[in-house]
Coordinates of C-alpha atoms in Angstrom, one line a residue:
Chain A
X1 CA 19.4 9.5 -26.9
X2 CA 21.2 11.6 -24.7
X3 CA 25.0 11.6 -24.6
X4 CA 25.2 11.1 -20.5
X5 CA 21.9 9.3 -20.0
X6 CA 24.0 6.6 -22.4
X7 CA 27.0 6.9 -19.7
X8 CA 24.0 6.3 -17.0
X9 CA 23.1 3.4 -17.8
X10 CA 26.2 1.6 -17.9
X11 CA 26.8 2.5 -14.1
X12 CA 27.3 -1.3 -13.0
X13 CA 24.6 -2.3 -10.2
X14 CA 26.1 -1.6 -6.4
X15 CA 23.2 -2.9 -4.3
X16 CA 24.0 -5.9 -2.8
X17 CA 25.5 -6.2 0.7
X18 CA 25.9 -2.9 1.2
X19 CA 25.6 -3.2 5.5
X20 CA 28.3 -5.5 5.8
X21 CA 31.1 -3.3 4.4
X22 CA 29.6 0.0 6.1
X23 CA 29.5 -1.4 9.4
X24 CA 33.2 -2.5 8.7
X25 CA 34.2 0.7 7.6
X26 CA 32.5 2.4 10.5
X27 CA 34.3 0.4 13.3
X28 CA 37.5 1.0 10.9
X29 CA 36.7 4.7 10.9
X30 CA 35.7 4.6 14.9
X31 CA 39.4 3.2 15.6
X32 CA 41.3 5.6 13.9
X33 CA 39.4 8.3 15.5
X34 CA 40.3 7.2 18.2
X35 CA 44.0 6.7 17.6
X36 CA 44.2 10.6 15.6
X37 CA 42.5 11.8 19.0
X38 CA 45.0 10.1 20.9
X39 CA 48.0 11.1 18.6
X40 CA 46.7 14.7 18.7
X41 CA 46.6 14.9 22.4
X42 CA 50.0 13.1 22.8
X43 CA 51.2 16.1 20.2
X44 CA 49.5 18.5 22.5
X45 CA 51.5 17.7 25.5
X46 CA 54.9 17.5 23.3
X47 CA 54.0 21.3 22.3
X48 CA 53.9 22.3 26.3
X49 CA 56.9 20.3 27.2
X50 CA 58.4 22.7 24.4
X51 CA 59.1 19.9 22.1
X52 CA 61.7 17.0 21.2
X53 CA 64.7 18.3 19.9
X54 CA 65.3 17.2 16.0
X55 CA 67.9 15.0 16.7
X56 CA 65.7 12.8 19.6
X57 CA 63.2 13.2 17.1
X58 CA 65.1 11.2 14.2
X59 CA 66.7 8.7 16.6
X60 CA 62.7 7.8 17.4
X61 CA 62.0 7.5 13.6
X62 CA 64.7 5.3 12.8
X63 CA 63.3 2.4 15.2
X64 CA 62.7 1.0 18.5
X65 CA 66.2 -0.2 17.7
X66 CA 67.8 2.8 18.2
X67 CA 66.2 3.8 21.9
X68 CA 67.4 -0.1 22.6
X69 CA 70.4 0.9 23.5
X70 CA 71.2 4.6 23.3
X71 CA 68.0 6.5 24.2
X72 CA 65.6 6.5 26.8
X73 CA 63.2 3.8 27.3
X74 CA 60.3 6.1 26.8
X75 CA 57.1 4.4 26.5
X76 CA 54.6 7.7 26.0
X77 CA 51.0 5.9 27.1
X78 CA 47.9 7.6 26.5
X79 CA 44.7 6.0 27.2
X80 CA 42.5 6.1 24.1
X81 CA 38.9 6.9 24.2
X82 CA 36.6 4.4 24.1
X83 CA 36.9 0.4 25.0
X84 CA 38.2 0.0 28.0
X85 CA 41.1 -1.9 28.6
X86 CA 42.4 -0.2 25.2
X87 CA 46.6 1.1 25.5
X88 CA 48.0 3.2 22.6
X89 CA 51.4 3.9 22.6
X90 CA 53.7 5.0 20.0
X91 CA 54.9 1.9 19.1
X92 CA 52.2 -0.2 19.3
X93 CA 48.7 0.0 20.6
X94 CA 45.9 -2.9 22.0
X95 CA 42.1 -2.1 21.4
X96 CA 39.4 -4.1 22.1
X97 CA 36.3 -3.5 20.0
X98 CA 32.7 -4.3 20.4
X99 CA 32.4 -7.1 18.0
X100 CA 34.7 -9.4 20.7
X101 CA 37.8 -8.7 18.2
X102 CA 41.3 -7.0 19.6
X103 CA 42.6 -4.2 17.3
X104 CA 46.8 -4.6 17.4
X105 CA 48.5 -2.3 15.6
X106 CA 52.4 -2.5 15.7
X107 CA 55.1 0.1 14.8
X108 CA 58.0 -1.8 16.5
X109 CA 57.5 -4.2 19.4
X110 CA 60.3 -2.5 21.9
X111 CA 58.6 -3.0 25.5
X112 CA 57.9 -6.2 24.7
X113 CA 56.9 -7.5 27.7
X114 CA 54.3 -4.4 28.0
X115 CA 52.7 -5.3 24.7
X116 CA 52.2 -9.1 26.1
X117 CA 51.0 -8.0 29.0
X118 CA 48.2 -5.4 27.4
X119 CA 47.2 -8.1 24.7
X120 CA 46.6 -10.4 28.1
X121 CA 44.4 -7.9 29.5
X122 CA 42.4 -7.8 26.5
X123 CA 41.9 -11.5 27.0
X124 CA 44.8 -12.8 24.6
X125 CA 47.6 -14.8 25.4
X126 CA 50.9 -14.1 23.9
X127 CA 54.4 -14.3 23.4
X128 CA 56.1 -11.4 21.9
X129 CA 60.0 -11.3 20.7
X130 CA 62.0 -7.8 20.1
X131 CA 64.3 -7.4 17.8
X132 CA 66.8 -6.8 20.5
X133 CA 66.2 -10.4 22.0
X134 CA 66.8 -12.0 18.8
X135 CA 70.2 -13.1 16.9
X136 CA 71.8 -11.4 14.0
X137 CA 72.2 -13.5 10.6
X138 CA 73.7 -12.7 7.4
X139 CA 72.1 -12.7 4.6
X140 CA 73.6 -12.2 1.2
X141 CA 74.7 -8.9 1.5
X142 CA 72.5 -7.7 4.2
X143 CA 72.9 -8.6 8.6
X144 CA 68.8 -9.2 9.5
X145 CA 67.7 -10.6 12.3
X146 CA 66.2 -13.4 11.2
X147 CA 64.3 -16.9 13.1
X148 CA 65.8 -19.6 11.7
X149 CA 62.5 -21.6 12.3
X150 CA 60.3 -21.4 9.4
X151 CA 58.3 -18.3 10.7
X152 CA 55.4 -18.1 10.5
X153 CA 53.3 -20.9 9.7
X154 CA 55.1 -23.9 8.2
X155 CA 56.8 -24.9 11.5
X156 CA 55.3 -27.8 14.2
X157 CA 55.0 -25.3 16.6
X158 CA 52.2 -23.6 15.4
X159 CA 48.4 -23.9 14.2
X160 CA 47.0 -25.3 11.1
X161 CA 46.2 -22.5 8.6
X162 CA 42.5 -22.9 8.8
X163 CA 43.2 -21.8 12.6
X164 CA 45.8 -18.9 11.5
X165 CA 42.7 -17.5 9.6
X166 CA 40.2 -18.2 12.2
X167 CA 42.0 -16.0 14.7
X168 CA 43.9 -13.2 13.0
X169 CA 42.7 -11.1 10.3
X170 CA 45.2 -8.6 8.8
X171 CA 44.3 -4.8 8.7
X172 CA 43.4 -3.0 5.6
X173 CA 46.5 -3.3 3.2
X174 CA 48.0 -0.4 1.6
X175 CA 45.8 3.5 1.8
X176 CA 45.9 4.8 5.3
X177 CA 48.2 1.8 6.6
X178 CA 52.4 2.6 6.3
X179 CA 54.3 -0.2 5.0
X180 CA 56.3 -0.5 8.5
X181 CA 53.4 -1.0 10.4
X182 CA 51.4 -4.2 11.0
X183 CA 47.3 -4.0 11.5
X184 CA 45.6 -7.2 12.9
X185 CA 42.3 -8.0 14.4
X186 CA 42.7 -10.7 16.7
X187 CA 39.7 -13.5 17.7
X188 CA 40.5 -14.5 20.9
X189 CA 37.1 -16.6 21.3
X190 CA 38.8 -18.2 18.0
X191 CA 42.1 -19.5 19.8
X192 CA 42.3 -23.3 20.6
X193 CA 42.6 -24.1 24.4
X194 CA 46.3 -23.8 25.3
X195 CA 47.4 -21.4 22.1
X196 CA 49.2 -18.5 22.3
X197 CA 49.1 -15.7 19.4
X198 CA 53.3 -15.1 18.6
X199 CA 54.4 -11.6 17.4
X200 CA 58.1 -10.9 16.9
X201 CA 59.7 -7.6 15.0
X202 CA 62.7 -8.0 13.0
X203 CA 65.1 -5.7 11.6
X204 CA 67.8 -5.8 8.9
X205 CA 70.8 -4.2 8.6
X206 CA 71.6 -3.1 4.9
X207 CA 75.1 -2.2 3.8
X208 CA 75.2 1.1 4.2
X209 CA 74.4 0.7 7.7
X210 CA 70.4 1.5 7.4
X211 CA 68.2 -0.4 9.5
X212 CA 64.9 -1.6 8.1
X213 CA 62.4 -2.5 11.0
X214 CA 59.9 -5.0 10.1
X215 CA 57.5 -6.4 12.0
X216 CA 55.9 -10.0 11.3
X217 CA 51.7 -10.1 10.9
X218 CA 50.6 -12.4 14.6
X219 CA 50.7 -15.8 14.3
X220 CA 49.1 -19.0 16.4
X221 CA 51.6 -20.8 18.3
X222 CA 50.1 -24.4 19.7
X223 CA 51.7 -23.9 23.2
X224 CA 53.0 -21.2 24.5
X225 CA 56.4 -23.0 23.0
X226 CA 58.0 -20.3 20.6
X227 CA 59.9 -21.0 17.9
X228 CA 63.8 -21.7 18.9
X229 CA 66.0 -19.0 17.3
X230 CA 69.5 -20.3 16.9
X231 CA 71.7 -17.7 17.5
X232 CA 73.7 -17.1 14.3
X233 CA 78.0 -16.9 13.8
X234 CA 79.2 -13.9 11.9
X235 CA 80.6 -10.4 12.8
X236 CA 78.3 -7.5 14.0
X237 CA 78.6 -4.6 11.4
X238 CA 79.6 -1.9 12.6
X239 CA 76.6 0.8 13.9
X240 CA 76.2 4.0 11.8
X241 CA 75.0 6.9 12.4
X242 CA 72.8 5.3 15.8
X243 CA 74.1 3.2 18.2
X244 CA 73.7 -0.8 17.6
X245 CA 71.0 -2.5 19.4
X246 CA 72.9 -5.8 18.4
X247 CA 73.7 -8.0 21.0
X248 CA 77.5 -9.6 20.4
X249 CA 77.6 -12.7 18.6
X250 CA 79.9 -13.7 21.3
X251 CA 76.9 -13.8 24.2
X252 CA 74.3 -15.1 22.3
X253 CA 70.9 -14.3 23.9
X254 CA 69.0 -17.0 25.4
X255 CA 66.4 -18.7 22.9
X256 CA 62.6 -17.9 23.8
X257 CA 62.1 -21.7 23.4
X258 CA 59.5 -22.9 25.8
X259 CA 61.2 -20.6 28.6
X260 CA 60.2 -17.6 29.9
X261 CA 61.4 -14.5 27.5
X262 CA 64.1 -12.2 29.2
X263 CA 62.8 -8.5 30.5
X264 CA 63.8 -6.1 28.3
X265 CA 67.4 -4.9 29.9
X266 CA 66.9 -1.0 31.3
X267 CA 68.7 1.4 29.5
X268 CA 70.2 4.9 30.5
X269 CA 68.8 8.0 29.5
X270 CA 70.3 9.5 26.4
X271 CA 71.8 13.2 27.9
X272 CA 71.4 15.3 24.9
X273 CA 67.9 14.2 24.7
X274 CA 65.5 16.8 26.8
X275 CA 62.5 13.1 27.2
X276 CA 61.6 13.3 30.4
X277 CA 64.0 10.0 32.6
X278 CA 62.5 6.8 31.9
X279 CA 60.1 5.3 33.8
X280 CA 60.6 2.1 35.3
X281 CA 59.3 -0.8 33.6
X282 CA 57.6 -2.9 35.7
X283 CA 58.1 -6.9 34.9
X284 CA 55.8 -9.2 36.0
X285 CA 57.2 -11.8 37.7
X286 CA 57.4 -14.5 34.9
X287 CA 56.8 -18.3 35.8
X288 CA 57.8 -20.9 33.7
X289 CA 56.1 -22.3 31.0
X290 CA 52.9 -22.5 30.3
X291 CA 51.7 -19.3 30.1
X292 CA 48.8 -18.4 33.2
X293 CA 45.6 -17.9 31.7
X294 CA 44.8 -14.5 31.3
X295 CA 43.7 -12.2 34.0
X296 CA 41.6 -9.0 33.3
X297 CA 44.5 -7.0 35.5
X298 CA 44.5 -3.2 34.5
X299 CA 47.0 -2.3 32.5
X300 CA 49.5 0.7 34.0
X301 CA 48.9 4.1 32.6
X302 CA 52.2 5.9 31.8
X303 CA 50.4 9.4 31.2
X304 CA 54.0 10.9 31.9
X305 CA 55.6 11.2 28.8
X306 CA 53.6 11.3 25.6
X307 CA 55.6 12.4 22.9
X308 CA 54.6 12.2 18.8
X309 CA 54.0 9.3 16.9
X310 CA 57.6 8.4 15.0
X311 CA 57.3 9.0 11.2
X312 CA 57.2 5.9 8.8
X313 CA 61.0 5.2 8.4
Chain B
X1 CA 25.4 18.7 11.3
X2 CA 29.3 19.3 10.2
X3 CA 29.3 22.5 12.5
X4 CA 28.2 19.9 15.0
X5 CA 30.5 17.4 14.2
X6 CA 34.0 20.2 14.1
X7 CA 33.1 20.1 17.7
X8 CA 32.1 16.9 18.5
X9 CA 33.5 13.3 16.8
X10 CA 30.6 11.7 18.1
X11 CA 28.7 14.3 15.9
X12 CA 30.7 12.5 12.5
X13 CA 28.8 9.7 13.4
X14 CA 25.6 11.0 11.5
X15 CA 27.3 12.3 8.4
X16 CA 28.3 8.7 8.1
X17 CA 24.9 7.5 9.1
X18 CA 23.1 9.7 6.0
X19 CA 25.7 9.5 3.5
X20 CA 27.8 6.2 3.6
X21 CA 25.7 4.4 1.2
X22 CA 26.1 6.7 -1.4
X23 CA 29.7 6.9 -1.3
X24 CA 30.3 3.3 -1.2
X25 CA 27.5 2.6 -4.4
X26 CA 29.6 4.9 -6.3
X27 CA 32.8 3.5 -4.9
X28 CA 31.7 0.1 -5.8
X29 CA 30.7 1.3 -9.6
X30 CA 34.0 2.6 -9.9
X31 CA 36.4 0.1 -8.3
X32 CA 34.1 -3.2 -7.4
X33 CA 33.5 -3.8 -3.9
X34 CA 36.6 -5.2 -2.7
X35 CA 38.1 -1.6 -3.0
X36 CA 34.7 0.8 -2.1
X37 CA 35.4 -0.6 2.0
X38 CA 38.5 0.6 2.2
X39 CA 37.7 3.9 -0.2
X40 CA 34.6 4.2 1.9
X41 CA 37.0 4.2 5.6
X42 CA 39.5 6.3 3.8
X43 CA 37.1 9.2 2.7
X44 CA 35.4 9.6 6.3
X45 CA 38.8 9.3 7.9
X46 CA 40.2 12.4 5.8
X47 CA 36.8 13.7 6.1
X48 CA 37.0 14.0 9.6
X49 CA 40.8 15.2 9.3
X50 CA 39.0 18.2 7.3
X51 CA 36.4 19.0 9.1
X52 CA 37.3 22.2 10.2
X53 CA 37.8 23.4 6.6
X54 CA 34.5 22.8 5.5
X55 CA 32.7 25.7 4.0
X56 CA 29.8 26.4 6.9
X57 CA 27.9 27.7 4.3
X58 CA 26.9 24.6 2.6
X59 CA 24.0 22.9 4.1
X60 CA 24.5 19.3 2.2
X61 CA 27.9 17.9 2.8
X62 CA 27.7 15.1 0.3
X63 CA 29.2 17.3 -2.4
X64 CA 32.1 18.0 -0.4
X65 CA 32.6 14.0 0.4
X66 CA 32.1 12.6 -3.7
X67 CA 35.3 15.4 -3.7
X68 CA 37.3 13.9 -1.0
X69 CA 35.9 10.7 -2.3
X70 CA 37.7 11.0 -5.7
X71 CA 40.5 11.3 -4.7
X72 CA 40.6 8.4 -2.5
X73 CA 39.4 6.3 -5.7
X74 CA 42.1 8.2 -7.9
X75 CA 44.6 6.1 -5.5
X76 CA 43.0 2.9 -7.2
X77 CA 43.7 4.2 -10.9
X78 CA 45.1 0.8 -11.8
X79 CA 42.5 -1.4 -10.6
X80 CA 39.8 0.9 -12.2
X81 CA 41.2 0.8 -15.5
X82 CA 41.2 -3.4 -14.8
X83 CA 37.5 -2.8 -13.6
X84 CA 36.5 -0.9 -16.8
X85 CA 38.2 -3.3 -19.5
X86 CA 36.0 -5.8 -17.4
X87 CA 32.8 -3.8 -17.8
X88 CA 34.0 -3.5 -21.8
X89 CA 34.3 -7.0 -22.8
X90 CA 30.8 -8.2 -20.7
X91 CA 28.2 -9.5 -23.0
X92 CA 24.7 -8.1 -23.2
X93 CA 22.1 -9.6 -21.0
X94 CA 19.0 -9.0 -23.0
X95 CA 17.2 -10.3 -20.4
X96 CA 18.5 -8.2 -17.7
X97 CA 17.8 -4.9 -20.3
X98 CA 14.2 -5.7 -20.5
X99 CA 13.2 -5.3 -17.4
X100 CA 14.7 -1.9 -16.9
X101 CA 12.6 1.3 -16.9
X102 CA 15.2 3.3 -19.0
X103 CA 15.0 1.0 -21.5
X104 CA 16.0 2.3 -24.4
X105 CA 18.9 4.1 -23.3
X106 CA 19.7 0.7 -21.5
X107 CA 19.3 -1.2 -24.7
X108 CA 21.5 1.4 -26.7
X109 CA 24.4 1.7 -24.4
X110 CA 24.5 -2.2 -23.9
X111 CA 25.0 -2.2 -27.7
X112 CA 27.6 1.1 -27.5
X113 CA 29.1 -0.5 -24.2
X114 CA 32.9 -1.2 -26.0
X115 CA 32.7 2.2 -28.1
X116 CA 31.5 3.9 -25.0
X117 CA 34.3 3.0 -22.2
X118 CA 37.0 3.0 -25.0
X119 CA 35.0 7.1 -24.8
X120 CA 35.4 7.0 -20.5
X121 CA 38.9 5.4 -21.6
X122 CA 39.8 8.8 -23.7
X123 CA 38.7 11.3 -21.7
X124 CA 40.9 13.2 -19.4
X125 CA 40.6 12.5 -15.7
X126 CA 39.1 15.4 -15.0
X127 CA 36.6 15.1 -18.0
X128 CA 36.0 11.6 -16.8
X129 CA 35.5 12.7 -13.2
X130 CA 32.6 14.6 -14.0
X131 CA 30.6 12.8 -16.1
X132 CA 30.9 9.9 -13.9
X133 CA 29.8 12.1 -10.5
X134 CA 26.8 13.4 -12.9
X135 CA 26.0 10.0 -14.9
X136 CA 26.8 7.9 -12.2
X137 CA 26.8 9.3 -8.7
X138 CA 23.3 11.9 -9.8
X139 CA 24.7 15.2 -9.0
X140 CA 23.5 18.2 -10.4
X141 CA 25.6 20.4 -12.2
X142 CA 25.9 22.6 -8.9
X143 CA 26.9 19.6 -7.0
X144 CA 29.7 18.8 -9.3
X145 CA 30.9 22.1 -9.3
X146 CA 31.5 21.8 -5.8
X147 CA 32.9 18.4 -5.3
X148 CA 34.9 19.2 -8.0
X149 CA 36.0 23.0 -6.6
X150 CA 35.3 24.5 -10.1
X151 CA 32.5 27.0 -11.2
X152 CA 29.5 25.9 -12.5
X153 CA 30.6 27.5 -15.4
X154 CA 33.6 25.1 -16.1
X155 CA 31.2 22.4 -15.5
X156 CA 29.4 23.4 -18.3
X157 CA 31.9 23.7 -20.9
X158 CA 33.5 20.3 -19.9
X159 CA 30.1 18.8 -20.6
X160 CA 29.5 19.8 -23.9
X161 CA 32.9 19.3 -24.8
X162 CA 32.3 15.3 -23.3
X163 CA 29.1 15.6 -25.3
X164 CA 30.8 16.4 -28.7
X165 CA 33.6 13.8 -28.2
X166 CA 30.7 11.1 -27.3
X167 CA 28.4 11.9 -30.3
X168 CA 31.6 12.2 -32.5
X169 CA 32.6 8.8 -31.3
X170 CA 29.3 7.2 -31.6
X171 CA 28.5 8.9 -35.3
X172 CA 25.5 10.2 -33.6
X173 CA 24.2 13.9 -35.5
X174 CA 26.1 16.7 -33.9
X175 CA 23.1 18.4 -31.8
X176 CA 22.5 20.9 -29.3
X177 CA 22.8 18.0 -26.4
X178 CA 20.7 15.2 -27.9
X179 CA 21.1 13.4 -31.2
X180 CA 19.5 10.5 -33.4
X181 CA 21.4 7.2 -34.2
X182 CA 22.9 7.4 -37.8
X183 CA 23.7 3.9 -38.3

């Protein structure tokens, strides 16, 4: 009896099923090519524009929450090979793969009303909520902006569970994924007549002034009815280090319940900061409620200003 | 086909093509399937990362991927150990054994299975690496060598010194690489 030939045969048996996970890995493997080649050329173009300085650099890692206010509304675009209809941008990019299924992949959901209108493109409806259009609660120790209306699932307002799984399927967990960022494939032939797929970002405000930036995994509204987000009382703590994105407690923001959401507010140009000037966000004109169907309308490209994906905070 | 793949990603397509399957059967006799997908994306992905680093001069790549590959499953330490306890405390399936063509080392190690993983269990990780890429993934010595960056020569010695450990562990009759049951 040999020693390894004993070691051999105790190799438990691998056969069955084996197409199914390397198709999955292969359209797994076929988007992040994608998204390094787009990250690689985005870092390309930083290197010729001579770089970011460090400190625009850090104030981009931090969140979206610090360009809300104090830096430039930069939205660096870059078209990623492939699908078409697909938009990467640093915070957040919208793929559409072969199988039918829409790749979202979410950093922070600043541009909001971009992201909505790149998931409608791809042929899903949907609602999306900043951080900076929702009110600040306390919790315990810690200011987080919270929805005080039993996100995700458990509220009237959205689909059964059965649906929920039906539609969105979360990314790989853990390995190549950062814990700040949220993978989903989305089913849009899966939605229910009338549904909208709901994606808000969140971010909490620890003691020490440090901003964790969460974002919430997509979830099936019934009606393009969001989830009513009572502003909170308290007093804002005060910003440290970066500039609060925290509206005042004392003019709440408007709701997104049933209305349209606001357009995200334009925001000066940071001076110390060599990003090329923002470019101006165009807004759709937003009716009211419901949501149009959606319409196959190409999707701006902002090739202007592609600067590096921000570092997991 | 790397040399055409550093140039072209489309060219990556065909490593995955001819060697997939034999990363994720090893994957899944390591870590169980749930894992091997996601050790299977991770391994191409930093493949393709690497690809400019690979050594030209190596016509057959799959060396160089059970390397990147082990390390991807080294992420997963916890749910291996899990997987192997599993594979410990199984019961022996005579009927499954007779039908095997390596039958008697099938029968033996069934019978040896506790005393053997508590072995796999004891062995260093770096032991343990390379018995499992020769035992379980079928790489020759060479191979191993590579996917492991050592010289042959230090695949050698780690051998024997798995092979003394095993026979030692098993009572078997010290031996130049092959030895009778005692008892």
């Amino acid at each position: 009896v040999d020693e390894i030939e004993l070691f051999a045969a105790l190799r438990p048996e691998t056969g069955a099923n084996l197409a199914g996970q390397r198709e999955r890995a292969r359209d797994r493997l076929a988007d992040a090519m994608s998204d390094s080649t787009a990250r690689t050329s985005a870092r390309r173009t930083t290197r010729r524009l001579g770089g970011l300085n460090p400190s625009a650099r850090a104030a981009f890692a931090v969140s979206g929450a610090a360009l809300a206010v104090g830096g430039a509304v930069v939205l660096p675009t870059v078209l990623a090979p492939g699908r078409p209809g697909s938009l990467v941008t640093s915070a957040w990019a919208v793929q559409p793969r072969r199988d039918g299924t829409v790749k979202v992949t979410i950093k922070d959901a600043s541009d909001p009303a971009g992201l909505q209108r790149a998931l409608r493109s791809a042929g899903v409806r949907a609602i999306v909520v900043s951080h900076r259009e929702v009110p600040l609660k306390k919790v315990g120790d810690i200011w987080a902006v919270t929805l005080a209306c039993g996100y995700p699932t458990t509220g009237k307002l959205f689909e059964p569970a059965a649906v929920q799984r039906a539609v969105v399927t979360p990314g790989p967990a853990g390995g190549a994924v950062r814990p700040s960022e949220v993978i989903a494939f989305i089913h849009p032939a899966a939605m229910p007549a009338g549904s909208v797929l709901f994606i808000v970002d969140t971010f909490s405000v620890l003691q020490n002034g440090t901003r964790v930036l969460s974002v919430t995994m997509p979830a099936v509204l019934r009606s393009s009815q969001a989830p009513r987000c009572a502003p909170q009382r308290g007093q804002v703590p005060p910003p440290v280090g970066i500039p609060s994105p925290v509206p005042s407690p004392s003019s709440p923001v408007p709701a997104p319940s049933g209305g349209p959401l606001p357009p995200p507010t334009p925001v000066p140009t940071r001076s110390s900061s060599p990003l090329p000037p923002p470019t101006p966000t165009p807004v759709p004109t937003r009716s009211s409620s419901p949501l149009p169907p959606p319409t196959p309308t190409p999707v701006p490209t902002r090739s202007s200003s592609p600067i590096p994906t921000p570092t997991p905070s | 086909v790397i040399a055409r793949a550093a140039r072209d990603p489309a060219g990556f397509g065909l490593i995955f093509d001819r060697h997939s399957d034999a990363i994720l059967r090893y994957a899944r006799a390591r870590l169980g399937p749930d894992l091997a997908e996601d050790v299977l994306a991770e391994t191409f992905l930093a493949a393709f990362a690497r690809r400019a680093s690979y050594d030209m001069s190596r016509p057959n790549s799959l060396p160089w991927l059970y390397g990147i590959a082990i390390r991807q499953i080294g992420k997963h330490r916890r749910a291996e150990h899990r997987s192997r306890q599993a594979m410990a405390r199984l019961p022996v399936d005579a009927a499954v054994l007779g039908t095997d063509d390596r039958c008697l080392d099938r029968v033996a190690a069934q019978a040896l299975r506790p005393r053997l993983m508590s072995v796999l269990s004891g062995l260093t990780p770096k032991d343990r690496e390379l018995l499992l890429l020769i035992a379980w993934a079928g790489l020759t010595y060479e191979e191993s060598a590579q996917a492991l960056g050592v010289p042959v020569t230090t695949v050698r010695s780690r051998l024997h010194r798995i092979r003394v450990k095993t026979r030692r562990a098993l009572n078997l009759e010290p031996g130049s690489g092959k030895g009778d049951f005692r008892g």
